[in-house]
Amino acid sequence: FAQNCPPPDPSPGLYRFCSDPRYLDLLEYIGTDIVELTGNHVMDYKAGALLYTLDLYRQRGWHYYASGENLAAARRAITIEHNGNRLAFIGCNRPGYNGEWATDTTPGAAPCDFAYIQSEIRRLRFDGYLPVMTFQYIEYDHYEPTTEQTEEFGWIADAGAVIVSGSQAHHPQGFNFSGAAFL
């Protein structure tokens, strides 16, 4: 969301996205509780728009993950207990195009630090949570996942995630199971 979000421009090659704050009503209407923010466009309208968006979510009591005010906040998993279910959500932005990644002092999306993510997923499982991991992965214009993508999603499943999902595909990609994990 950006306070200065212009009307959409369908010009080819112009991939800068924002949403007018009045469209937040739609998210309220559909009952939004959790927002995943791994995307390649979280910084299209710079730090101010991302911080504004996070504030809008906090005002409504919505949980968000995979982006934050700084690197520590962006990497932090959220945990939810509902009807006896203990879920954890964690995510990252794999490509880091156009400066989307958060740093120690600037907002943005969480980069994919696999050692950290695997350790955090193991900790969450030990604490009794069912981890859900989401990626903004590298965008490919084909249906089959790459060898690298299959390998990296597998690392996360092996660490204990019950769902590993990518939100990046320009083409729908298939699904698979790795042990009990849904990829």
PDB file of N, CA and C in Angstrom, residues 5-42:
ATOM      1  N   CYS A   5      -0.110   6.002  -4.413  1.00  0.00           N
ATOM      2  CA  CYS A   5      -0.238   4.974  -5.451  1.00  0.00           C
ATOM      3  C   CYS A   5      -1.040   5.523  -6.627  1.00  0.00           C
ATOM      4  N   PRO A   6      -0.420   5.577  -7.808  1.00  0.00           N
ATOM      5  CA  PRO A   6      -1.139   6.075  -8.985  1.00  0.00           C
ATOM      6  C   PRO A   6      -2.069   4.994  -9.556  1.00  0.00           C
ATOM      7  N   PRO A   7      -2.968   5.378 -10.447  1.00  0.00           N
ATOM      8  CA  PRO A   7      -3.782   4.362 -11.126  1.00  0.00           C
ATOM      9  C   PRO A   7      -2.874   3.379 -11.873  1.00  0.00           C
ATOM     10  N   PRO A   8      -3.335   2.146 -12.079  1.00  0.00           N
ATOM     11  CA  PRO A   8      -2.505   1.154 -12.786  1.00  0.00           C
ATOM     12  C   PRO A   8      -2.095   1.632 -14.174  1.00  0.00           C
ATOM     13  N   ASP A   9      -0.877   1.280 -14.565  1.00  0.00           N
ATOM     14  CA  ASP A   9      -0.358   1.611 -15.887  1.00  0.00           C
ATOM     15  C   ASP A   9      -0.019   0.300 -16.594  1.00  0.00           C
ATOM     16  N   PRO A  10      -0.796  -0.077 -17.616  1.00  0.00           N
ATOM     17  CA  PRO A  10      -0.566  -1.367 -18.270  1.00  0.00           C
ATOM     18  C   PRO A  10       0.572  -1.375 -19.290  1.00  0.00           C
ATOM     19  N   SER A  11       1.424  -0.367 -19.273  1.00  0.00           N
ATOM     20  CA  SER A  11       2.520  -0.310 -20.242  1.00  0.00           C
ATOM     21  C   SER A  11       3.431  -1.533 -20.116  1.00  0.00           C
ATOM     22  N   PRO A  12       3.771  -2.155 -21.244  1.00  0.00           N
ATOM     23  CA  PRO A  12       4.682  -3.301 -21.192  1.00  0.00           C
ATOM     24  C   PRO A  12       6.024  -2.911 -20.573  1.00  0.00           C
ATOM     25  N   GLY A  13       6.538  -3.811 -19.753  1.00  0.00           N
ATOM     26  CA  GLY A  13       7.843  -3.589 -19.147  1.00  0.00           C
ATOM     27  C   GLY A  13       7.821  -2.739 -17.890  1.00  0.00           C
ATOM     28  N   LEU A  14       6.671  -2.172 -17.529  1.00  0.00           N
ATOM     29  CA  LEU A  14       6.578  -1.363 -16.319  1.00  0.00           C
ATOM     30  C   LEU A  14       6.015  -2.239 -15.209  1.00  0.00           C
ATOM     31  N   TYR A  15       6.874  -2.756 -14.370  1.00  0.00           N
ATOM     32  CA  TYR A  15       6.454  -3.674 -13.318  1.00  0.00           C
ATOM     33  C   TYR A  15       6.730  -3.071 -11.952  1.00  0.00           C
ATOM     34  N   ARG A  16       5.988  -2.052 -11.638  1.00  0.00           N
ATOM     35  CA  ARG A  16       6.095  -1.376 -10.346  1.00  0.00           C
ATOM     36  C   ARG A  16       4.689  -1.378  -9.767  1.00  0.00           C
ATOM     37  N   PHE A  17       4.532  -2.085  -8.633  1.00  0.00           N
ATOM     38  CA  PHE A  17       3.199  -2.322  -8.108  1.00  0.00           C
ATOM     39  C   PHE A  17       2.975  -1.635  -6.766  1.00  0.00           C
ATOM     40  N   CYS A  18       1.740  -1.198  -6.579  1.00  0.00           N
ATOM     41  CA  CYS A  18       1.289  -0.693  -5.290  1.00  0.00           C
ATOM     42  C   CYS A  18      -0.226  -0.846  -5.256  1.00  0.00           C
ATOM     43  N   SER A  19      -0.791  -0.558  -4.116  1.00  0.00           N
ATOM     44  CA  SER A  19      -2.240  -0.590  -3.969  1.00  0.00           C
ATOM     45  C   SER A  19      -2.668   0.655  -3.210  1.00  0.00           C
ATOM     46  N   ASP A  20      -3.767   1.223  -3.631  1.00  0.00           N
ATOM     47  CA  ASP A  20      -4.348   2.377  -2.961  1.00  0.00           C
ATOM     48  C   ASP A  20      -4.851   1.935  -1.584  1.00  0.00           C
ATOM     49  N   PRO A  21      -4.597   2.714  -0.532  1.00  0.00           N
ATOM     50  CA  PRO A  21      -5.024   2.312   0.813  1.00  0.00           C
ATOM     51  C   PRO A  21      -6.522   2.034   0.946  1.00  0.00           C
ATOM     52  N   ARG A  22      -7.346   2.626   0.107  1.00  0.00           N
ATOM     53  CA  ARG A  22      -8.786   2.367   0.245  1.00  0.00           C
ATOM     54  C   ARG A  22      -9.126   0.926  -0.138  1.00  0.00           C
ATOM     55  N   TYR A  23      -8.224   0.233  -0.844  1.00  0.00           N
ATOM     56  CA  TYR A  23      -8.474  -1.167  -1.184  1.00  0.00           C
ATOM     57  C   TYR A  23      -8.218  -2.107  -0.009  1.00  0.00           C
ATOM     58  N   LEU A  24      -7.719  -1.578   1.081  1.00  0.00           N
ATOM     59  CA  LEU A  24      -7.531  -2.375   2.284  1.00  0.00           C
ATOM     60  C   LEU A  24      -8.870  -2.937   2.764  1.00  0.00           C
ATOM     61  N   ASP A  25      -9.946  -2.240   2.450  1.00  0.00           N
ATOM     62  CA  ASP A  25     -11.278  -2.709   2.826  1.00  0.00           C
ATOM     63  C   ASP A  25     -11.555  -4.113   2.288  1.00  0.00           C
ATOM     64  N   LEU A  26     -11.033  -4.421   1.112  1.00  0.00           N
ATOM     65  CA  LEU A  26     -11.240  -5.753   0.548  1.00  0.00           C
ATOM     66  C   LEU A  26     -10.600  -6.817   1.433  1.00  0.00           C
ATOM     67  N   LEU A  27      -9.382  -6.562   1.895  1.00  0.00           N
ATOM     68  CA  LEU A  27      -8.720  -7.532   2.772  1.00  0.00           C
ATOM     69  C   LEU A  27      -9.490  -7.691   4.081  1.00  0.00           C
ATOM     70  N   GLU A  28     -10.037  -6.598   4.588  1.00  0.00           N
ATOM     71  CA  GLU A  28     -10.867  -6.692   5.791  1.00  0.00           C
ATOM     72  C   GLU A  28     -12.122  -7.514   5.505  1.00  0.00           C
ATOM     73  N   TYR A  29     -12.753  -7.268   4.380  1.00  0.00           N
ATOM     74  CA  TYR A  29     -13.988  -7.945   4.002  1.00  0.00           C
ATOM     75  C   TYR A  29     -13.818  -9.459   3.913  1.00  0.00           C
ATOM     76  N   ILE A  30     -12.690  -9.905   3.376  1.00  0.00           N
ATOM     77  CA  ILE A  30     -12.484 -11.350   3.227  1.00  0.00           C
ATOM     78  C   ILE A  30     -11.930 -12.002   4.491  1.00  0.00           C
ATOM     79  N   GLY A  31     -11.724 -11.211   5.542  1.00  0.00           N
ATOM     80  CA  GLY A  31     -11.304 -11.776   6.825  1.00  0.00           C
ATOM     81  C   GLY A  31      -9.828 -12.080   6.939  1.00  0.00           C
ATOM     82  N   THR A  32      -8.997 -11.269   6.349  1.00  0.00           N
ATOM     83  CA  THR A  32      -7.554 -11.477   6.401  1.00  0.00           C
ATOM     84  C   THR A  32      -7.062 -11.541   7.847  1.00  0.00           C
ATOM     85  N   ASP A  33      -6.226 -12.528   8.115  1.00  0.00           N
ATOM     86  CA  ASP A  33      -5.582 -12.668   9.423  1.00  0.00           C
ATOM     87  C   ASP A  33      -4.067 -12.669   9.302  1.00  0.00           C
ATOM     88  N   ILE A  34      -3.568 -13.258   8.194  1.00  0.00           N
ATOM     89  CA  ILE A  34      -2.132 -13.441   7.988  1.00  0.00           C
ATOM     90  C   ILE A  34      -1.786 -12.983   6.578  1.00  0.00           C
ATOM     91  N   VAL A  35      -0.683 -12.214   6.458  1.00  0.00           N
ATOM     92  CA  VAL A  35      -0.239 -11.728   5.157  1.00  0.00           C
ATOM     93  C   VAL A  35       1.198 -12.186   4.930  1.00  0.00           C
ATOM     94  N   GLU A  36       1.429 -12.852   3.805  1.00  0.00           N
ATOM     95  CA  GLU A  36       2.755 -13.300   3.409  1.00  0.00           C
ATOM     96  C   GLU A  36       3.395 -12.206   2.556  1.00  0.00           C
ATOM     97  N   LEU A  37       4.620 -11.809   2.898  1.00  0.00           N
ATOM     98  CA  LEU A  37       5.282 -10.682   2.235  1.00  0.00           C
ATOM     99  C   LEU A  37       6.663 -11.044   1.703  1.00  0.00           C
ATOM    100  N   THR A  38       6.766 -12.130   0.960  1.00  0.00           N
ATOM    101  CA  THR A  38       8.062 -12.508   0.400  1.00  0.00           C
ATOM    102  C   THR A  38       8.346 -11.829  -0.929  1.00  0.00           C
ATOM    103  N   GLY A  39       7.365 -11.192  -1.533  1.00  0.00           N
ATOM    104  CA  GLY A  39       7.387 -10.797  -2.928  1.00  0.00           C
ATOM    105  C   GLY A  39       8.489  -9.869  -3.395  1.00  0.00           C
ATOM    106  N   ASN A  40       8.720  -9.938  -4.703  1.00  0.00           N
ATOM    107  CA  ASN A  40       9.729  -9.121  -5.367  1.00  0.00           C
ATOM    108  C   ASN A  40       9.341  -7.654  -5.479  1.00  0.00           C
ATOM    109  N   HIS A  41       8.145  -7.309  -5.078  1.00  0.00           N
ATOM    110  CA  HIS A  41       7.698  -5.933  -5.259  1.00  0.00           C
ATOM    111  C   HIS A  41       7.423  -5.216  -3.939  1.00  0.00           C
ATOM    112  N   VAL A  42       7.886  -5.764  -2.817  1.00  0.00           N
ATOM    113  CA  VAL A  42       7.602  -5.132  -1.524  1.00  0.00           C
ATOM    114  C   VAL A  42       8.278  -3.768  -1.383  1.00  0.00           C
TER     115      VAL A  42
END
